[in-house]
Short mmCIF file of C-alpha atoms in Angstrom, two decimals:
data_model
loop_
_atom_site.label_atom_id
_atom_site.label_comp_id
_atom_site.label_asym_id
_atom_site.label_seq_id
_atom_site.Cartn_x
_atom_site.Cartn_y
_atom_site.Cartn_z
CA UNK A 1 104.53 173.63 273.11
CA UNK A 2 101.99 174.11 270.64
CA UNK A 3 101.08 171.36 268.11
CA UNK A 4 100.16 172.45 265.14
CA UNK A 5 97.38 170.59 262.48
CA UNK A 6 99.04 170.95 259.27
CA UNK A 7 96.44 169.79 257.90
CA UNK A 8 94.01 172.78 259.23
CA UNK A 9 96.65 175.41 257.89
CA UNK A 10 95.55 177.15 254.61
CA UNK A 11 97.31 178.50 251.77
CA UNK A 12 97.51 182.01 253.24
CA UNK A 13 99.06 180.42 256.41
CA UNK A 14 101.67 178.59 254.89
CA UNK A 15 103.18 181.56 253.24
CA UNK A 16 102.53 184.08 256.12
CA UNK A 17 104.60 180.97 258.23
CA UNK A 18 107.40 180.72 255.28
CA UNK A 19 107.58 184.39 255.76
CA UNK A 20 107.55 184.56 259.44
CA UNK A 21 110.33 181.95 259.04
CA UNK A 22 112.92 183.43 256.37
CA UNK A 23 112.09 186.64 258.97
CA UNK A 24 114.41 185.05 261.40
CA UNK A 25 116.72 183.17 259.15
CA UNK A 26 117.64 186.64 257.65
CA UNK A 27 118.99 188.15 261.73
CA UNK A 28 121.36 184.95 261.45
CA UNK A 29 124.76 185.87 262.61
CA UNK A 30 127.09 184.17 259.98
CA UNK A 31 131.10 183.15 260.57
CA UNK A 32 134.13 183.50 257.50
CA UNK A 33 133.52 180.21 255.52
CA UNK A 34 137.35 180.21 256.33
CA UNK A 35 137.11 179.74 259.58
CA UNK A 36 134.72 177.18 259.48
CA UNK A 37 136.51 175.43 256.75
CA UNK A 38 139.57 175.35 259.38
CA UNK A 39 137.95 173.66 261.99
CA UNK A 40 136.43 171.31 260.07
CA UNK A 41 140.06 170.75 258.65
CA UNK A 42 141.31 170.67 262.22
CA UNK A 43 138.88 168.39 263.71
CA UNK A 44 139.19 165.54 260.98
CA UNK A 45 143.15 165.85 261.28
CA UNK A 46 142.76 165.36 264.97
CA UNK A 47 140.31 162.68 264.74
CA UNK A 48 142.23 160.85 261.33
CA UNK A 49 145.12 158.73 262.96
CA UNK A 50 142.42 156.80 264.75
CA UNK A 51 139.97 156.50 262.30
CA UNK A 52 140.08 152.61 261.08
CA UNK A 53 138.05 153.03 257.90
CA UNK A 54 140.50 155.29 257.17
CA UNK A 55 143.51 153.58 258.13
CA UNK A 56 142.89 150.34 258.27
CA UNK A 57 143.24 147.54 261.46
CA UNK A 58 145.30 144.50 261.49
CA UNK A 59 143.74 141.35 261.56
CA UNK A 60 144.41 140.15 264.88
CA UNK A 61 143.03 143.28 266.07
CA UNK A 62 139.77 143.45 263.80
CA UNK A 63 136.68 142.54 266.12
CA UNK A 64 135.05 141.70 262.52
CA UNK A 65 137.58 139.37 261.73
CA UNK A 66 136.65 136.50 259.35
CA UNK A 67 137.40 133.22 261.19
CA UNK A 68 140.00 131.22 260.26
CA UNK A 69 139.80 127.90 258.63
CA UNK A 70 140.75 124.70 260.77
CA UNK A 71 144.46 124.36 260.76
CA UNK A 72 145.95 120.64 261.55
CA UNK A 73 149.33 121.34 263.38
CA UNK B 1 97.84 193.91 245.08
CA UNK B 2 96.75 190.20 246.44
CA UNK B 3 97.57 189.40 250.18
CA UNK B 4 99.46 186.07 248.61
CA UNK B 5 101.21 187.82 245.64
CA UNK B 6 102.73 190.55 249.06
CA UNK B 7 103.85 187.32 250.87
CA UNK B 8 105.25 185.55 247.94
CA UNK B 9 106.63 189.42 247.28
CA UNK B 10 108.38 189.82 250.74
CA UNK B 11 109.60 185.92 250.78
CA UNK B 12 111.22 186.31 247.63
CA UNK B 13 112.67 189.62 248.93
CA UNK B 14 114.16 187.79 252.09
CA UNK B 15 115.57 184.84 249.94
CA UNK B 16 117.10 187.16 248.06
CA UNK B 17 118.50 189.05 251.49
CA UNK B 18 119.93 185.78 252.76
CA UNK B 19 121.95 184.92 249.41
CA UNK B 20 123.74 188.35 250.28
CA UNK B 21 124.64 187.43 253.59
CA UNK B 22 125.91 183.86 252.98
CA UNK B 23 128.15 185.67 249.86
CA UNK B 24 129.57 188.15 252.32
CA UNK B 25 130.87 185.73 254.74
CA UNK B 26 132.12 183.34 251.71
CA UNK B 27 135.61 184.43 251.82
CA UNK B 28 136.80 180.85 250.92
CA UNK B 29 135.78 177.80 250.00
CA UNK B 30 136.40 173.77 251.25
CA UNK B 31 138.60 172.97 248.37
CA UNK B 32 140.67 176.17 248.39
CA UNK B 33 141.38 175.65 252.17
CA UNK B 34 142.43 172.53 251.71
CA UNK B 35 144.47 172.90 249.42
CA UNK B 36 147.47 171.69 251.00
CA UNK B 37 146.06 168.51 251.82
CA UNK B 38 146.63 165.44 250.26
CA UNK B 39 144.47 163.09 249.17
CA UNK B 40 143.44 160.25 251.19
CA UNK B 41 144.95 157.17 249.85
CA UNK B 42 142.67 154.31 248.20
CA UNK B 43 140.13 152.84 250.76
CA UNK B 44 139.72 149.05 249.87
CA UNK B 45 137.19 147.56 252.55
CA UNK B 46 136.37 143.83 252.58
CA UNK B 47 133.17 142.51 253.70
CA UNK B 48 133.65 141.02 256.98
CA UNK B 49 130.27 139.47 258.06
CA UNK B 50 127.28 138.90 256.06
CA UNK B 51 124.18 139.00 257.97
CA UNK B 52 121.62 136.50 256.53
CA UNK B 53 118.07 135.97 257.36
CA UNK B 54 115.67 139.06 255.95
CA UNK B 55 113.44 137.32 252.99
CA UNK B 56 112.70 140.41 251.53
CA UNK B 57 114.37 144.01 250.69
CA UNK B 58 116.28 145.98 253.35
CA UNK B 59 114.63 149.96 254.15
CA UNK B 60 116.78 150.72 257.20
CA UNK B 61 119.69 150.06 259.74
CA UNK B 62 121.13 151.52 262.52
CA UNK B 63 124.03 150.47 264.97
CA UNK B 64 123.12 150.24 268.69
CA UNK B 65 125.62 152.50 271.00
CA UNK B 66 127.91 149.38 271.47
CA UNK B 67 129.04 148.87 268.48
CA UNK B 68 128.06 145.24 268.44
CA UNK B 69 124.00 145.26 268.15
CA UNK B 70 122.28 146.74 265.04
CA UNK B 71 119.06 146.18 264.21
CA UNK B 72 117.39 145.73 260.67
CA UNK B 73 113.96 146.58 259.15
CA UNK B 74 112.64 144.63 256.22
CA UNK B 75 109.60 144.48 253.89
CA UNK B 76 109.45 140.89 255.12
CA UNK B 77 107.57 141.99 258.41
CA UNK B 78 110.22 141.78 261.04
CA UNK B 79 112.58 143.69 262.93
CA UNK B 80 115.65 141.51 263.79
CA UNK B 81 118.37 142.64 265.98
CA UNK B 82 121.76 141.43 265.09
CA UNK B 83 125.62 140.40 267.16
CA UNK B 84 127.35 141.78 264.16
CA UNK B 85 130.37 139.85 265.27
CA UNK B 86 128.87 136.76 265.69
CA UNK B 87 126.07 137.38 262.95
CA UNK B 88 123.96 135.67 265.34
CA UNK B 89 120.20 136.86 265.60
CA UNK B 90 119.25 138.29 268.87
CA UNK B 91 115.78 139.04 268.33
CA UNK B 92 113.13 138.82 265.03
CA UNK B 93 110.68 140.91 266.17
CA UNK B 94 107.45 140.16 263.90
CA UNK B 95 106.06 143.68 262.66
CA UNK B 96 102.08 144.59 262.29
CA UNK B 97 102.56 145.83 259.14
CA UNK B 98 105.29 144.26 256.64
CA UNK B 99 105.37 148.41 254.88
CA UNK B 100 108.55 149.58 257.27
CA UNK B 101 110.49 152.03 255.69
CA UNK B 102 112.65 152.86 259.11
CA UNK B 103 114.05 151.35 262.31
CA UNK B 104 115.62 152.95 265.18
CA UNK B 105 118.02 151.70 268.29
CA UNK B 106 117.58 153.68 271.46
CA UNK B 107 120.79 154.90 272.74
CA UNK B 108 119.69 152.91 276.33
CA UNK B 109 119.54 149.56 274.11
CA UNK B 110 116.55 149.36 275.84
CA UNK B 111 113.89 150.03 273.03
CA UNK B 112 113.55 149.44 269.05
CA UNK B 113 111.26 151.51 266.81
CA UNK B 114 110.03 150.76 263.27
CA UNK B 115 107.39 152.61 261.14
CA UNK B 116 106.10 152.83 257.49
CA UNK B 117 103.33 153.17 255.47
CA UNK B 118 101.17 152.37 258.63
CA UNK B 119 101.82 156.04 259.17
CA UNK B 120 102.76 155.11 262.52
CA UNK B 121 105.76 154.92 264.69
CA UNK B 122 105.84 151.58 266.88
CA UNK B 123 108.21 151.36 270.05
CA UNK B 124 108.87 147.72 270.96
CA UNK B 125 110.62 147.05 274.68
CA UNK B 126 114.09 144.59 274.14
CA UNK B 127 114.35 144.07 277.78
CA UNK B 128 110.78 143.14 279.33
CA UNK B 129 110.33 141.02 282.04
CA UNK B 130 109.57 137.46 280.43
CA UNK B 131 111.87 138.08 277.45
CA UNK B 132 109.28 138.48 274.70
CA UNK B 133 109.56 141.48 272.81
CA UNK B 134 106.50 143.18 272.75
CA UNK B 135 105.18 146.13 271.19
CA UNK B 136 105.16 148.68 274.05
CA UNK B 137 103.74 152.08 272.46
CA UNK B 138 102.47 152.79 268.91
CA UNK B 139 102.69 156.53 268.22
CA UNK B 140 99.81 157.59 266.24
CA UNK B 141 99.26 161.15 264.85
CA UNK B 142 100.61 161.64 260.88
CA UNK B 143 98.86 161.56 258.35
CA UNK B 144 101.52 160.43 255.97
CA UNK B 145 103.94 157.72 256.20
CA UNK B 146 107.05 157.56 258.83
CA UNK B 147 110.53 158.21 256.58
CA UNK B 148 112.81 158.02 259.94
CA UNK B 149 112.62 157.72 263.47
CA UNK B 150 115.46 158.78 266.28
CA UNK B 151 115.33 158.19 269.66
CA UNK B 152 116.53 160.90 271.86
CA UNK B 153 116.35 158.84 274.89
CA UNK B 154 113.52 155.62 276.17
CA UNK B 155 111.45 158.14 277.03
CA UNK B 156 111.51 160.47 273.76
CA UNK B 157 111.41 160.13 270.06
CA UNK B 158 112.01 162.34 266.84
CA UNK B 159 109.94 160.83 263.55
CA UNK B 160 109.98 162.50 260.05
CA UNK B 161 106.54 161.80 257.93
CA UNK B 162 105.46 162.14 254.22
CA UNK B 163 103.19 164.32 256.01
CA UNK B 164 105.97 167.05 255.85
CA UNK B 165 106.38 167.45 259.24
CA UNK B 166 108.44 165.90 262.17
CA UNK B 167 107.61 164.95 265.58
CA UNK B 168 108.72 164.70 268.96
CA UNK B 169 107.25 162.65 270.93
CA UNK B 170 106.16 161.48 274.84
CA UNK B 171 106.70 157.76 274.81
CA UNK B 172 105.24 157.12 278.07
CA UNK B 173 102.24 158.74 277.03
CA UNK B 174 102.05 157.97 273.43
CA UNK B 175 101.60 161.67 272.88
CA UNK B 176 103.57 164.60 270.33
CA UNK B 177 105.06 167.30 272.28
CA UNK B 178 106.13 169.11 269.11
CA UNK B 179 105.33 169.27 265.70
CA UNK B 180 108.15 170.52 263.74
CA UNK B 181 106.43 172.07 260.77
CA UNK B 182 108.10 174.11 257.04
CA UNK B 183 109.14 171.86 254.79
CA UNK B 184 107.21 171.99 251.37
CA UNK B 185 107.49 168.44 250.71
CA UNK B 186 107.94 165.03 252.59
CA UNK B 187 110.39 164.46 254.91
CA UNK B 188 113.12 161.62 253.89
CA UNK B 189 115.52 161.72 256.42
CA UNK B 190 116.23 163.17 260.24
CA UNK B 191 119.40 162.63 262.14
CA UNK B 192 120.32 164.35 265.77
CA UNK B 193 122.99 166.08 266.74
CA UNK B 194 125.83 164.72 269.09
CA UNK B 195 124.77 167.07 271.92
CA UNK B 196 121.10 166.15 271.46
CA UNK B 197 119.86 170.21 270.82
CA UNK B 198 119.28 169.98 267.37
CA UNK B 199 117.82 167.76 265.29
CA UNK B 200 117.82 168.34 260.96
CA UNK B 201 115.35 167.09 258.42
CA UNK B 202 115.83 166.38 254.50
CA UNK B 203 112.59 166.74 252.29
CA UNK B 204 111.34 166.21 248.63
CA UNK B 205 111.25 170.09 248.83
CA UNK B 206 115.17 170.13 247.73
CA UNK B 207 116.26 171.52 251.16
CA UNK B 208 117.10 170.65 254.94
CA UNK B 209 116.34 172.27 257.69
CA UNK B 210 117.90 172.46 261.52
CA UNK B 211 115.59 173.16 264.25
CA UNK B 212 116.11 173.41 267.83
CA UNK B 213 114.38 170.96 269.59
CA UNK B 214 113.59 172.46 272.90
CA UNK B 215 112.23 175.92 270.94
CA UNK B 216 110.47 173.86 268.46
CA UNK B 217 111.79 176.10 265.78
CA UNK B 218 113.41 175.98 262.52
CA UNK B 219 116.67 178.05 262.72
CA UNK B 220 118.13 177.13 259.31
CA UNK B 221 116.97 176.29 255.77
CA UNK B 222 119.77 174.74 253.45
CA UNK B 223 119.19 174.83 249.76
CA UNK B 224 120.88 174.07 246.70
CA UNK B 225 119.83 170.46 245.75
CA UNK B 226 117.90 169.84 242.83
CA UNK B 227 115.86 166.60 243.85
CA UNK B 228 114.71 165.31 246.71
CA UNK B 229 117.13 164.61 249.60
CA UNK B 230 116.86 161.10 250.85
CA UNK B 231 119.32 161.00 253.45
CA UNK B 232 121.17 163.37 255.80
CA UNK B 233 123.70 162.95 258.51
CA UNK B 234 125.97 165.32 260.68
CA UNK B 235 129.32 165.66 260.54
CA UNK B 236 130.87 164.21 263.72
CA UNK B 237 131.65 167.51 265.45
CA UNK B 238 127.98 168.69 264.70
CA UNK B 239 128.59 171.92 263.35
CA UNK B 240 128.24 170.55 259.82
CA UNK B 241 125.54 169.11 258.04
CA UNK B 242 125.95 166.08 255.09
CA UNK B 243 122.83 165.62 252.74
CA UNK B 244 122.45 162.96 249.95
CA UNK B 245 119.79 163.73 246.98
CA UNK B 246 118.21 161.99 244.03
CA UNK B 247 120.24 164.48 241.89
CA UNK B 248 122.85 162.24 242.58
CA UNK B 249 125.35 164.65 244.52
CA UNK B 250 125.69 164.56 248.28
CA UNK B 251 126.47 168.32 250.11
CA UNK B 252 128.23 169.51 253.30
CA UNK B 253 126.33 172.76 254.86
CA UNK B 254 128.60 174.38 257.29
CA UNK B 255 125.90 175.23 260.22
CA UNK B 256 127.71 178.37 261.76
CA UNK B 257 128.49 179.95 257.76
CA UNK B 258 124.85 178.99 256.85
CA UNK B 259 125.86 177.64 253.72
CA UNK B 260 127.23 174.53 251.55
CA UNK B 261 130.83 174.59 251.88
CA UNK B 262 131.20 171.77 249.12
CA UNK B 263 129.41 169.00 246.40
CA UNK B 264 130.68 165.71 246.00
CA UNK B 265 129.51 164.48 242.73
CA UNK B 266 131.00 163.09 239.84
CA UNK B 267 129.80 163.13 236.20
CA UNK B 268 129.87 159.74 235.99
CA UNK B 269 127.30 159.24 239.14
CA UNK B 270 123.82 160.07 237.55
CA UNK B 271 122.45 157.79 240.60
CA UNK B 272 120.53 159.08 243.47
CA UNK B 273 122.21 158.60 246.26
CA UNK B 274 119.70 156.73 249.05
CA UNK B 275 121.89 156.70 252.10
CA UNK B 276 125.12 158.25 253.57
CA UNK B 277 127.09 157.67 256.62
CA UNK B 278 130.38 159.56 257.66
CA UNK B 279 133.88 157.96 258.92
CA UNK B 280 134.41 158.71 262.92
CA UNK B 281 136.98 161.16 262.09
CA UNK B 282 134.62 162.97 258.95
CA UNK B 283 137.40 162.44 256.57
CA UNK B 284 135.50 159.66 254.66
CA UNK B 285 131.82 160.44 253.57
CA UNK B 286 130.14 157.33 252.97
CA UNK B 287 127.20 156.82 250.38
CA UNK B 288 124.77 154.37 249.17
CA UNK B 289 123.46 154.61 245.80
CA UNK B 290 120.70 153.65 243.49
CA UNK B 291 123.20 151.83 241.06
CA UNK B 292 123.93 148.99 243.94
CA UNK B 293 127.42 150.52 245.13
CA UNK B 294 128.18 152.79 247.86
CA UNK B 295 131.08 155.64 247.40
CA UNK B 296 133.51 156.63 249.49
CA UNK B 297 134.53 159.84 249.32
CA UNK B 298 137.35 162.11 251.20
CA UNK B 299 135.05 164.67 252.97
CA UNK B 300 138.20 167.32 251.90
CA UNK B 301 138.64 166.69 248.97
CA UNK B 302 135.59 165.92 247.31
CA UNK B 303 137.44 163.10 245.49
CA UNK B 304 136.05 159.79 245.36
CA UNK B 305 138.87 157.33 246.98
CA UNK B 306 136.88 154.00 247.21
CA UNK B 307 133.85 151.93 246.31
CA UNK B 308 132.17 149.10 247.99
CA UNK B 309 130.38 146.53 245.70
CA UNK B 310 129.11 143.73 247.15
CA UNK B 311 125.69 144.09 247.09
CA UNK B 312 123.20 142.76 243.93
CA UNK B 313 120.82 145.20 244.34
CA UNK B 314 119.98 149.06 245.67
CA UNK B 315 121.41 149.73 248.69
CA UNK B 316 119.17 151.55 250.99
CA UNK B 317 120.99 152.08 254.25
CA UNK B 318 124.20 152.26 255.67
CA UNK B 319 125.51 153.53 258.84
CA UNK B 320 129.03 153.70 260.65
CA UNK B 321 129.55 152.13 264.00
CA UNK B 322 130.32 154.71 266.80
CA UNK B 323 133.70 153.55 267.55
CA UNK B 324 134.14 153.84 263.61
CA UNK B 325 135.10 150.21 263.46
CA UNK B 326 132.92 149.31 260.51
CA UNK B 327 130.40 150.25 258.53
CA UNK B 328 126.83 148.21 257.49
CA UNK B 329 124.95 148.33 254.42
CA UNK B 330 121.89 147.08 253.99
CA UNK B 331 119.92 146.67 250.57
CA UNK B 332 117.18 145.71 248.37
CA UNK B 333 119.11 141.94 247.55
CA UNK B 334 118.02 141.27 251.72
CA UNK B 335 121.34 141.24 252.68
CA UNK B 336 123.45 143.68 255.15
CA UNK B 337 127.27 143.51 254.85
CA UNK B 338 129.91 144.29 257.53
CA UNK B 339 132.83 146.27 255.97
CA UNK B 340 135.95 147.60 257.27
#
């Protein structure tokens, strides 16, 4: 893998490497935005039931849960 | 005509070319699709734990793979490794130099990594023979400072540099097997994805990039922002791409449409936004800003549905656990918080 100096690359290089770059960004095969927007959509409302920021955890079950005072029975 | 005026020419010609191409797959946007959904109902988090100790302001967190560990980097000099249930200190790693600006947890909980204005990223080994944490690698090769660091596993390691490039390098032999060069401007920010392919930078150039980390390539440039983007995360699935920017608004970049699929910003957020962190599901985007509070946001929506304040000053990092059990800030006022 080559490693590049960046600090050896002039002017000139930098843009013929920006243009090399938007070169192959431009073949990019690109999906519907729908269809994206559905999974993304799809995978949260999978994902949402057990998502505790979301919906919350009761106390006994919070692993973060503050501990309790001392209680005299 | 110059050699540099037909580059600048042909690149503006080819930006131009990809704006075409994302419009004619944008057949819909995030908020028109869901449409249907409602909003997610007020999120009111309580501080759980506060984890005491730093002297000095907070640059970086990040959860260890169990949930339980995180470790903390502070201006103070040291590195401490927290129980986040106990709040107890496992280690307080004394740093070289005080200027860290990032820490890392190896998925292995093996290894911690730190770096900063030392321009260098330092690798210290948890689990060595006669319990002292020591300093087990220092990798040394930009010439700016280290933003971020990521381990991809004990024996590799991504770093981001005000040098405008990233890295990936050999721990065992201290070496870079990559240099990840294009961005214009420093890099802020790296995260990788879930599958460990692809890694994505944010830079003070306004845009983020994915690159493939066995090519070595760039395959995507996201624009759009109009400051610097300090922090960037994926979206759980990793076929999306969150980015938070000094402009104050925080984007989602769909990775397969090539293009921002939605802004969450409000006009009365002229912050920028330092840090970001989504829910395990993706429905809540989580962000840190420079007014002291962090937002939560519904990822769908783009409405914002909670707030955290807790903290007295910036807060600079936060980060979800990856059972999605809590969520840590960390900030400027030395403190980090346990929420949930």
């Amino acid at each position: 893998m080559p490693v590049i100096n960046v600090e050896d690359l002039t002017e000139k290089d930098k843009a013929q490497m920006e243009v090399s770059q938007l070169r192959n960004e431009v073949k990019l095969e690109r999906w519907l935005t729908s269809k994206c927007c559905e999974e993304i959509k799809d995978y949260i409302q999978a994902g949402v039931e057990e998502d505790i920021l979301v919906k919350g955890i009761p106390e006994e079950k919070n692993p973060f849960k503050e501990k309790g005072g001392c209680v005299v029975c | 005509m110059g050699e540099m005026e037909q580059l600048r020419k042909e690149a503006d010609s080819l930006k131009d070319q990809i704006t075409a191409a994302r419009k004619a797959v944008q057949d819909t946007t995030l908020q028109e699709a869901a449409a249907g959904v409602t909003v997610v109902g007020r999120v009111q988090m309580k501080t759980r734990k506060t984890l005491r100790g730093h002297l000095a302001k907070i640059y970086a967190m990040h959860w260890g793979t169990d949930s339980t560990l995180c470790v903390s980097a502070s201006q103070d000099g040291k590195l401490i490794v927290w129980d986040s249930i106990t709040t107890n200190k496992v280690n307080a790693i004394p740093l070289k130099s005080s200027w860290v600006m990032t820490c890392a947890y190896a998925p292995s909980g093996n290894l911690v990594a730190c770096g900063g204005l030392d321009n260098m990223c330092s690798i210290y080994n948890l689990k060595g023979k006669d319990g002292n944490v020591k300093v087990m690698r220092e990798l040394a090769a930009h010439t700016g400072y280290l933003s971020c660091c990521r381990f991809l596993s004990d024996s590799e390691i991504i770093t981001s540099s005000g040098d405008c490039t990233c890295v990936l390098w050999d721990i065992e032999t201290g070496t870079q097997k990559t240099v990840f060069a294009g961005h214009q401007g420093d890099c802020m920010s790296l995260a990788v994805s879930p599958d460990f392919k692809f890694f994505i930078s944010g830079a003070c150039d306004f845009t983020a990039k994915l690159w493939d980390i066995r090519e070595g390539q760039c395959r995507q440039t996201f624009g759009g922002h109009e400051s610097d983007i300090n922090a960037i995360g994926f979206f759980p699935n990793g076929n999306a791409v969150i980015t938070g920017s000094d402009d104050a608004t925080c984007k989602l970049y769909d990775l397969r449409a090539d293009q921002e699929l939605i802004t969450y910003q409000d006009s009365s957020i002229m912050c920028g936004v330092t840090s970001l962190a989504p829910s395990l599901s993706g429905r809540l985007l989580l962000a840190g800003y420079d007014d002291f509070n962090v937002n939560i946001w519904d990822a769908l929506k783009a409405e914002r549905v909670g707030v955290l304040a807790g903290h007295d000053n910036r807060v600079s990092c936060i980060g979800v656990s990856s059972d999605g059990m809590a969520c840590c800030t960390g900030s400027w006022d030395s403190f980090l918080k346990i929420w949930n």
